[in-house]
Amino acid sequence: MFVLAACGGGGSKSTGGGSDSAGNESGSSGDGGLKDTYTVASDTSFVPFEFKEKGEYVGFDIDLINAIADEVGFEIKLETTNFDGIIPGLQTGSFDIAIAGITITDERKKTVDFSDPYYDAGLRIGVAVDNDDINSIEDLKGKTVATRLGSTSADYIKENIEGAKASQFEQLDQAYLAVENGSADAILYDSPNVAYYIQTKGKDSLKMVGELYQAEQYGIAFAKGQDELVSKVNEALSTLKENGKYDEIYEKWFGEKPE
């Protein structure tokens, strides 16, 4: 467990008595019933949104949730887990909040609540640099396509690509490696992650092909029943976009300001 303190905005107090939904000792902040501390779940390896560097978790999502916590005035306890364990953890009360490039879908809204969207994305295809046979979604028919376990891209492969096998991995590095070693024909995953990997680790082995498919929006997810917290987070997100802090974080991780 990594503890990230954010002590601005509403001026959070030291953690007091009582317990939060994750069983962590936590008191009320005195601001409309919000707590001093919330348990925040994130992914273990979704560059550049959240990943480990020099022993610490960093990334766009990590900077953003800390800025939001600072603006609202609470502290966060960060816990990392595999992506497919995040929503079940929210449902069981292990986590209060989750930020991990989570696509907002109607199906997920049945079990968790979402903030306003904070990032626009989509799906991109990555193939080996010497692969000239796959240039679009249509070319993935009957192919083995690597992706992440529990992701919307895994659902997309099953529902939209005829005869394709979704080869699902808990860790994204394993999915890219499957394409690099030839055990998968391509990877289909969230556009910013595919682009980042190909620009860094995979620059000599992989390339992107095709268009941006299935426009998606990421949202911060919450355990049900925290309407006031969701409202405060949305207000903070709006403020960060207005005062330029969101743009600053975005440019730090993506090299350009959002459109």
CSV table of C-alpha atoms in Angstrom, one decimal:
chain,number,residue,atom,x,y,z
A,1,MET,CA,0.0,0.0,0.0
A,2,PHE,CA,1.3,3.4,-0.9
A,3,VAL,CA,0.1,6.5,1.0
A,4,LEU,CA,-0.2,9.7,-1.1
A,5,ALA,CA,-1.1,12.8,0.9
A,6,ALA,CA,-3.0,15.6,-0.7
A,7,CYS,CA,-3.5,18.4,1.8
A,8,GLY,CA,-4.8,21.4,-0.1
A,9,GLY,CA,-8.2,22.6,-1.2
A,10,GLY,CA,-10.6,22.0,1.7
A,11,GLY,CA,-7.8,21.4,4.1
A,12,SER,CA,-7.9,17.8,5.1
A,13,LYS,CA,-7.4,16.8,8.8
A,14,SER,CA,-5.4,13.9,10.2
A,15,THR,CA,-7.2,10.6,10.1
A,16,GLY,CA,-9.4,10.1,13.1
A,17,GLY,CA,-11.8,7.4,14.3
A,18,GLY,CA,-14.4,5.4,12.5
A,19,SER,CA,-13.8,3.3,9.4
A,20,ASP,CA,-14.3,3.7,5.7
A,21,SER,CA,-15.9,1.2,3.3
A,22,ALA,CA,-12.5,-0.5,2.8
A,23,GLY,CA,-12.1,-1.1,6.6
A,24,ASN,CA,-9.5,1.6,6.9
A,25,GLU,CA,-9.7,3.9,10.0
A,26,SER,CA,-11.0,7.2,8.7
A,27,GLY,CA,-12.9,10.2,10.2
A,28,SER,CA,-15.1,12.8,8.6
A,29,SER,CA,-13.4,15.9,7.2
A,30,GLY,CA,-16.2,18.0,8.5
A,31,ASP,CA,-17.0,19.3,5.0
A,32,GLY,CA,-20.4,18.0,4.1
A,33,GLY,CA,-19.7,14.5,5.5
A,34,LEU,CA,-16.7,13.7,3.3
A,35,LYS,CA,-14.0,11.6,4.9
A,36,ASP,CA,-10.4,12.6,5.5
A,37,THR,CA,-9.1,9.6,3.7
A,38,TYR,CA,-10.3,7.4,0.8
A,39,THR,CA,-8.8,4.2,-0.6
A,40,VAL,CA,-8.0,4.6,-4.2
A,41,ALA,CA,-7.4,1.6,-6.5
A,42,SER,CA,-5.3,1.8,-9.6
A,43,ASP,CA,-3.8,-0.5,-12.2
A,44,THR,CA,-0.2,-1.8,-11.9
A,45,SER,CA,1.0,-1.2,-15.5
A,46,PHE,CA,-1.0,1.0,-17.8
A,47,VAL,CA,1.6,3.5,-19.2
A,48,PRO,CA,1.5,6.4,-19.3
A,49,PHE,CA,-1.5,6.5,-16.9
A,50,GLU,CA,-0.1,4.4,-14.0
A,51,PHE,CA,3.1,2.4,-13.8
A,52,LYS,CA,6.0,1.9,-11.4
A,53,GLU,CA,9.2,3.9,-11.9
A,54,LYS,CA,12.1,3.9,-9.4
A,55,GLY,CA,10.0,2.1,-6.8
A,56,GLU,CA,7.0,4.6,-7.0
A,57,TYR,CA,3.7,4.6,-8.9
A,58,VAL,CA,3.6,7.5,-11.3
A,59,GLY,CA,1.6,8.5,-14.4
A,60,PHE,CA,-1.2,10.8,-15.7
A,61,ASP,CA,-3.9,9.2,-13.5
A,62,ILE,CA,-1.8,9.3,-10.4
A,63,ASP,CA,-1.0,13.0,-10.9
A,64,LEU,CA,-4.7,13.7,-11.7
A,65,ILE,CA,-6.2,12.0,-8.6
A,66,ASN,CA,-3.7,13.7,-6.4
A,67,ALA,CA,-4.6,17.1,-7.8
A,68,ILE,CA,-8.3,16.3,-7.3
A,69,ALA,CA,-7.7,15.2,-3.8
A,70,ASP,CA,-5.7,18.3,-3.1
A,71,GLU,CA,-8.5,20.4,-4.6
A,72,VAL,CA,-11.3,18.7,-2.6
A,73,GLY,CA,-9.3,18.4,0.6
A,74,PHE,CA,-8.8,14.7,1.4
A,75,GLU,CA,-5.9,12.2,1.6
A,76,ILE,CA,-5.7,9.0,-0.5
A,77,LYS,CA,-4.4,5.6,0.2
A,78,LEU,CA,-3.3,4.1,-3.1
A,79,GLU,CA,-3.7,0.4,-3.7
A,80,THR,CA,-2.6,-1.3,-6.9
A,81,THR,CA,-4.2,-4.4,-8.4
A,82,ASN,CA,-4.7,-6.1,-11.8
A,83,PHE,CA,-7.3,-4.2,-13.9
A,84,ASP,CA,-9.9,-7.0,-13.7
A,85,GLY,CA,-9.9,-6.8,-9.9
A,86,ILE,CA,-10.8,-3.1,-9.7
A,87,ILE,CA,-14.5,-3.0,-10.2
A,88,PRO,CA,-15.1,-6.2,-8.1
A,89,GLY,CA,-13.1,-4.4,-5.4
A,90,LEU,CA,-15.3,-1.4,-5.6
A,91,GLN,CA,-18.4,-3.6,-5.4
A,92,THR,CA,-17.2,-5.4,-2.2
A,93,GLY,CA,-16.0,-2.2,-0.5
A,94,SER,CA,-12.3,-2.9,-0.7
A,95,PHE,CA,-11.9,0.4,-2.5
A,96,ASP,CA,-13.7,3.7,-2.4
A,97,ILE,CA,-12.5,5.2,-5.7
A,98,ALA,CA,-10.6,3.8,-8.7
A,99,ILE,CA,-8.7,5.5,-11.5
A,100,ALA,CA,-7.1,3.3,-14.1
A,101,GLY,CA,-8.1,4.3,-17.6
A,102,ILE,CA,-11.5,2.9,-16.9
A,103,THR,CA,-13.8,3.2,-19.9
A,104,ILE,CA,-17.3,4.5,-19.0
A,105,THR,CA,-19.9,1.9,-20.2
A,106,ASP,CA,-23.6,1.4,-19.5
A,107,GLU,CA,-22.8,-2.1,-18.3
A,108,ARG,CA,-20.3,-0.9,-15.7
A,109,LYS,CA,-22.7,1.9,-14.6
A,110,LYS,CA,-24.9,-0.9,-13.2
A,111,THR,CA,-22.3,-1.7,-10.6
A,112,VAL,CA,-20.3,1.4,-10.0
A,113,ASP,CA,-20.7,5.2,-10.4
A,114,PHE,CA,-18.5,7.4,-12.6
A,115,SER,CA,-17.2,10.9,-12.6
A,116,ASP,CA,-17.6,13.1,-15.6
A,117,PRO,CA,-15.2,11.9,-18.4
A,118,TYR,CA,-11.6,13.0,-18.0
A,119,TYR,CA,-10.0,11.5,-21.1
A,120,ASP,CA,-11.1,10.8,-24.6
A,121,ALA,CA,-9.6,7.6,-26.1
A,122,GLY,CA,-10.3,4.7,-28.5
A,123,LEU,CA,-8.8,1.4,-29.7
A,124,ARG,CA,-5.7,1.1,-31.9
A,125,ILE,CA,-4.1,-1.9,-33.5
A,126,GLY,CA,-0.4,-2.8,-33.1
A,127,VAL,CA,1.4,-5.3,-35.2
A,128,ALA,CA,5.0,-6.4,-35.9
A,129,VAL,CA,7.0,-3.9,-37.9
A,130,ASP,CA,7.4,-6.4,-40.8
A,131,ASN,CA,3.7,-7.3,-40.9
A,132,ASP,CA,2.1,-6.0,-44.1
A,133,ASP,CA,-1.0,-8.2,-44.0
A,134,ILE,CA,-2.9,-6.4,-41.2
A,135,ASN,CA,-3.9,-2.8,-41.9
A,136,SER,CA,-7.4,-2.6,-40.5
A,137,ILE,CA,-10.0,-4.2,-38.2
A,138,GLU,CA,-11.2,-6.2,-41.2
A,139,ASP,CA,-7.8,-7.9,-41.5
A,140,LEU,CA,-8.1,-9.2,-37.9
A,141,LYS,CA,-10.8,-11.7,-38.9
A,142,GLY,CA,-9.7,-15.2,-37.8
A,143,LYS,CA,-6.6,-13.9,-36.2
A,144,THR,CA,-5.2,-14.2,-32.6
A,145,VAL,CA,-5.5,-10.7,-31.1
A,146,ALA,CA,-3.7,-9.9,-27.8
A,147,THR,CA,-5.4,-7.6,-25.3
A,148,ARG,CA,-5.9,-7.1,-21.6
A,149,LEU,CA,-8.0,-9.3,-19.4
A,150,GLY,CA,-11.3,-7.7,-18.5
A,151,SER,CA,-11.0,-4.8,-20.9
A,152,THR,CA,-13.5,-3.3,-23.3
A,153,SER,CA,-11.2,-4.2,-26.1
A,154,ALA,CA,-11.5,-7.9,-25.2
A,155,ASP,CA,-15.3,-7.4,-25.5
A,156,TYR,CA,-14.9,-5.6,-28.8
A,157,ILE,CA,-12.8,-8.5,-30.3
A,158,LYS,CA,-15.4,-11.1,-29.3
A,159,GLU,CA,-18.4,-9.0,-30.5
A,160,ASN,CA,-17.1,-7.4,-33.7
A,161,ILE,CA,-14.3,-9.4,-35.3
A,162,GLU,CA,-15.4,-12.5,-36.9
A,163,GLY,CA,-13.5,-15.6,-36.0
A,164,ALA,CA,-10.9,-13.7,-34.0
A,165,LYS,CA,-9.5,-15.2,-30.8
A,166,ALA,CA,-9.0,-12.7,-27.9
A,167,SER,CA,-5.8,-13.7,-26.2
A,168,GLN,CA,-6.2,-12.0,-22.8
A,169,PHE,CA,-3.3,-11.2,-20.4
A,170,GLU,CA,-3.3,-9.8,-16.9
A,171,GLN,CA,-0.3,-7.6,-17.7
A,172,LEU,CA,-0.1,-5.5,-20.8
A,173,ASP,CA,3.6,-6.2,-21.3
A,174,GLN,CA,2.7,-9.8,-21.8
A,175,ALA,CA,0.2,-8.8,-24.6
A,176,TYR,CA,2.8,-6.8,-26.4
A,177,LEU,CA,5.4,-9.6,-26.0
A,178,ALA,CA,2.9,-12.0,-27.5
A,179,VAL,CA,2.9,-9.9,-30.7
A,180,GLU,CA,6.7,-9.5,-30.7
A,181,ASN,CA,7.3,-13.2,-30.3
A,182,GLY,CA,4.6,-14.2,-32.9
A,183,SER,CA,2.2,-16.0,-30.6
A,184,ALA,CA,-0.4,-13.3,-31.4
A,185,ASP,CA,-1.0,-11.6,-34.7
A,186,ALA,CA,-1.8,-8.2,-33.3
A,187,ILE,CA,-2.7,-6.3,-30.2
A,188,LEU,CA,-5.9,-4.2,-29.9
A,189,TYR,CA,-6.0,-1.9,-26.9
A,190,ASP,CA,-6.5,1.6,-25.8
A,191,SER,CA,-5.0,4.1,-28.1
A,192,PRO,CA,-2.8,6.1,-25.7
A,193,ASN,CA,-1.2,3.0,-24.3
A,194,VAL,CA,-0.5,1.4,-27.7
A,195,ALA,CA,1.0,4.7,-29.0
A,196,TYR,CA,3.2,5.1,-25.8
A,197,TYR,CA,4.5,1.6,-26.0
A,198,ILE,CA,5.4,1.8,-29.6
A,199,GLN,CA,7.1,5.1,-29.1
A,200,THR,CA,9.2,3.7,-26.2
A,201,LYS,CA,9.8,0.0,-25.6
A,202,GLY,CA,8.4,-1.3,-28.9
A,203,LYS,CA,9.8,1.3,-31.3
A,204,ASP,CA,11.9,-1.2,-33.1
A,205,SER,CA,9.5,-4.1,-33.1
A,206,LEU,CA,5.9,-2.8,-33.4
A,207,LYS,CA,3.9,-0.3,-35.5
A,208,MET,CA,0.4,1.1,-35.4
A,209,VAL,CA,-2.0,0.4,-38.2
A,210,GLY,CA,-5.6,1.3,-39.1
A,211,GLU,CA,-7.7,4.0,-37.6
A,212,LEU,CA,-9.0,5.0,-34.1
A,213,TYR,CA,-11.8,2.5,-33.4
A,214,GLN,CA,-14.7,2.7,-31.0
A,215,ALA,CA,-14.3,6.2,-29.4
A,216,GLU,CA,-14.2,5.8,-25.6
A,217,GLN,CA,-14.1,8.1,-22.5
A,218,TYR,CA,-12.4,7.3,-19.3
A,219,GLY,CA,-14.0,8.1,-15.9
A,220,ILE,CA,-13.1,7.9,-12.3
A,221,ALA,CA,-15.1,5.0,-10.7
A,222,PHE,CA,-16.7,5.0,-7.3
A,223,ALA,CA,-18.3,2.5,-5.0
A,224,LYS,CA,-22.1,3.0,-5.2
A,225,GLY,CA,-23.7,5.4,-2.6
A,226,GLN,CA,-21.1,8.2,-2.6
A,227,ASP,CA,-23.1,10.8,-4.5
A,228,GLU,CA,-21.6,13.8,-2.6
A,229,LEU,CA,-18.0,12.6,-3.2
A,230,VAL,CA,-18.8,12.1,-6.9
A,231,SER,CA,-20.2,15.7,-7.0
A,232,LYS,CA,-17.1,17.1,-5.3
A,233,VAL,CA,-14.7,15.2,-7.6
A,234,ASN,CA,-16.6,16.5,-10.6
A,235,GLU,CA,-16.3,20.1,-9.3
A,236,ALA,CA,-12.6,19.6,-8.7
A,237,LEU,CA,-12.1,18.2,-12.2
A,238,SER,CA,-13.9,21.2,-13.7
A,239,THR,CA,-11.8,23.6,-11.7
A,240,LEU,CA,-8.5,21.9,-12.8
A,241,LYS,CA,-9.5,22.2,-16.4
A,242,GLU,CA,-10.4,25.9,-15.9
A,243,ASN,CA,-7.3,26.9,-14.0
A,244,GLY,CA,-4.8,25.1,-16.4
A,245,LYS,CA,-3.7,22.4,-14.0
A,246,TYR,CA,-5.3,19.6,-16.0
A,247,ASP,CA,-3.5,20.8,-19.2
A,248,GLU,CA,-0.2,20.9,-17.3
A,249,ILE,CA,-0.6,17.3,-16.2
A,250,TYR,CA,-1.7,16.2,-19.7
A,251,GLU,CA,1.2,17.9,-21.4
A,252,LYS,CA,3.7,16.3,-18.9
A,253,TRP,CA,2.6,12.8,-19.9
A,254,PHE,CA,1.5,13.1,-23.5
A,255,GLY,CA,3.9,15.8,-24.8
A,256,GLU,CA,1.1,18.1,-26.0
A,257,LYS,CA,-1.9,19.9,-24.6
A,258,PRO,CA,-5.4,18.3,-25.1
A,259,GLU,CA,-7.4,19.3,-28.1
